[in-house]
Amino acid sequence: MRDLIIAENVHGKTGLDGADLPDPTIPPLPTRANDLIADILRESTEKVTLVVTGPMTNAAIFLLSHPELKDKIAQISYMGGACFGGNMTPQAEFNIYVDPEAAKIVVDSGVPVAMFGLDVTLKAQLFDEDIQQIEEIGNPVAEVMANLLKFFNLTTTKPFLATPDHVEGVHMHDPCAMAYIIDPSMFRVVPLHVDIDTDHGISAGSTVVDYDDVLGKDKNVDVAFEIDLPRFRDLVFKSMTYYNRIA
């Protein structure tokens, strides 16, 4: 419903700049994302969790086009939004800003939703020594991961209020939404009412989080605020080491 916005200033023109990736050995699936999600849910004997690490366009299209399958979604865990502050505007985070209409469809859907916004993802940091440790794991996946992190580190915006001796790491935004599915106890989440500003003014794309329960509305989103960073780092290292067994 809006002009497309991409983040090549952060992830490069390919979206994966920094990684030396081989040419694909299999063709892309001919199935559209919407149909693929529908097929997976329809064929599954148990509920399925969706993890959304970009704008929520595909999830919203699915919810609108297949309402009969909505009850087969266990949860939607997404990276996006913020209770306090933004990175595209003073109040809007990139993923929500790109497609706020889709985000509103998702949070209003009645499906259990967990939000991993800037309040927690800016705390999920890896530092130079962590990137070196990932690189030293030595398998191809870990090497690609290390190179992606090195590139991302060059484009990460450093907080202008940081003190001279402050060290800011690489913000691991997207992995938070997946880590929560693996180990929810790693995070402190608070059930709150969340709405999305779909206007075109200065607050467009904001996730309006009723932190103090001023409106008294239904708590439709579990909003993450804190992360156990040592456990998160350990999970990242273990995930990369896993590929030693299949390299």
XYZ file of N, CA, C and O in Angstrom, residues 7 20 24 30 38 56 62 129 135 142 147 149 156 166 177 193 196 207 211:
76
model
N 16.764 -1.600 2.778
C 17.815 -1.188 3.718
C 19.196 -1.501 3.171
O 20.038 -2.073 3.865
N 30.576 -14.285 1.214
C 31.027 -14.885 -0.046
C 30.221 -16.163 -0.239
O 30.592 -17.241 0.235
N 23.651 -20.787 -6.154
C 22.680 -21.804 -5.706
C 22.781 -23.080 -6.533
O 23.070 -23.036 -7.733
N 8.751 -22.541 -6.927
C 7.793 -21.794 -7.746
C 6.599 -21.292 -6.929
O 5.854 -20.429 -7.390
N 0.256 -21.563 3.596
C -1.027 -22.259 3.650
C -0.838 -23.761 3.549
O -1.459 -24.533 4.299
N 5.856 -7.342 7.753
C 4.926 -8.459 7.944
C 3.928 -8.636 6.804
O 2.834 -9.172 6.982
N -1.436 -13.696 4.261
C -1.915 -15.029 4.622
C -3.138 -14.946 5.530
O -4.130 -15.651 5.319
N 35.211 -9.745 19.832
C 35.728 -11.043 20.277
C 34.748 -12.175 19.997
O 35.145 -13.318 19.748
N 34.143 -16.968 13.837
C 35.005 -17.227 12.690
C 35.919 -18.415 12.946
O 36.169 -19.238 12.047
N 29.640 -20.824 9.682
C 30.180 -19.892 10.670
C 31.009 -18.807 9.992
O 30.975 -17.634 10.407
N 31.455 -13.068 8.447
C 31.617 -12.027 7.433
C 30.401 -11.110 7.365
O 30.531 -9.897 7.166
N 28.484 -10.415 9.887
C 28.544 -9.587 11.090
C 29.587 -8.483 10.942
O 29.371 -7.353 11.404
N 26.409 -0.329 11.296
C 25.584 -0.143 12.482
C 25.737 1.278 13.013
O 26.848 1.773 13.180
N 32.676 3.969 25.753
C 31.588 3.027 25.510
C 31.894 2.172 24.279
O 32.373 2.686 23.257
N 13.872 -12.993 17.638
C 12.557 -13.574 17.383
C 12.624 -15.091 17.297
O 11.671 -15.789 17.680
N -1.052 -4.008 25.424
C -1.836 -3.684 24.230
C -0.955 -2.885 23.272
O -0.324 -1.898 23.653
N -0.871 -0.062 15.878
C 0.071 0.412 14.864
C -0.479 1.681 14.231
O -1.643 1.737 13.819
N 4.830 1.602 16.623
C 4.106 0.626 17.422
C 3.723 1.331 18.721
O 4.578 1.616 19.563
N 2.181 0.953 27.548
C 3.053 0.428 28.603
C 2.431 0.568 29.989
O 2.603 -0.298 30.851
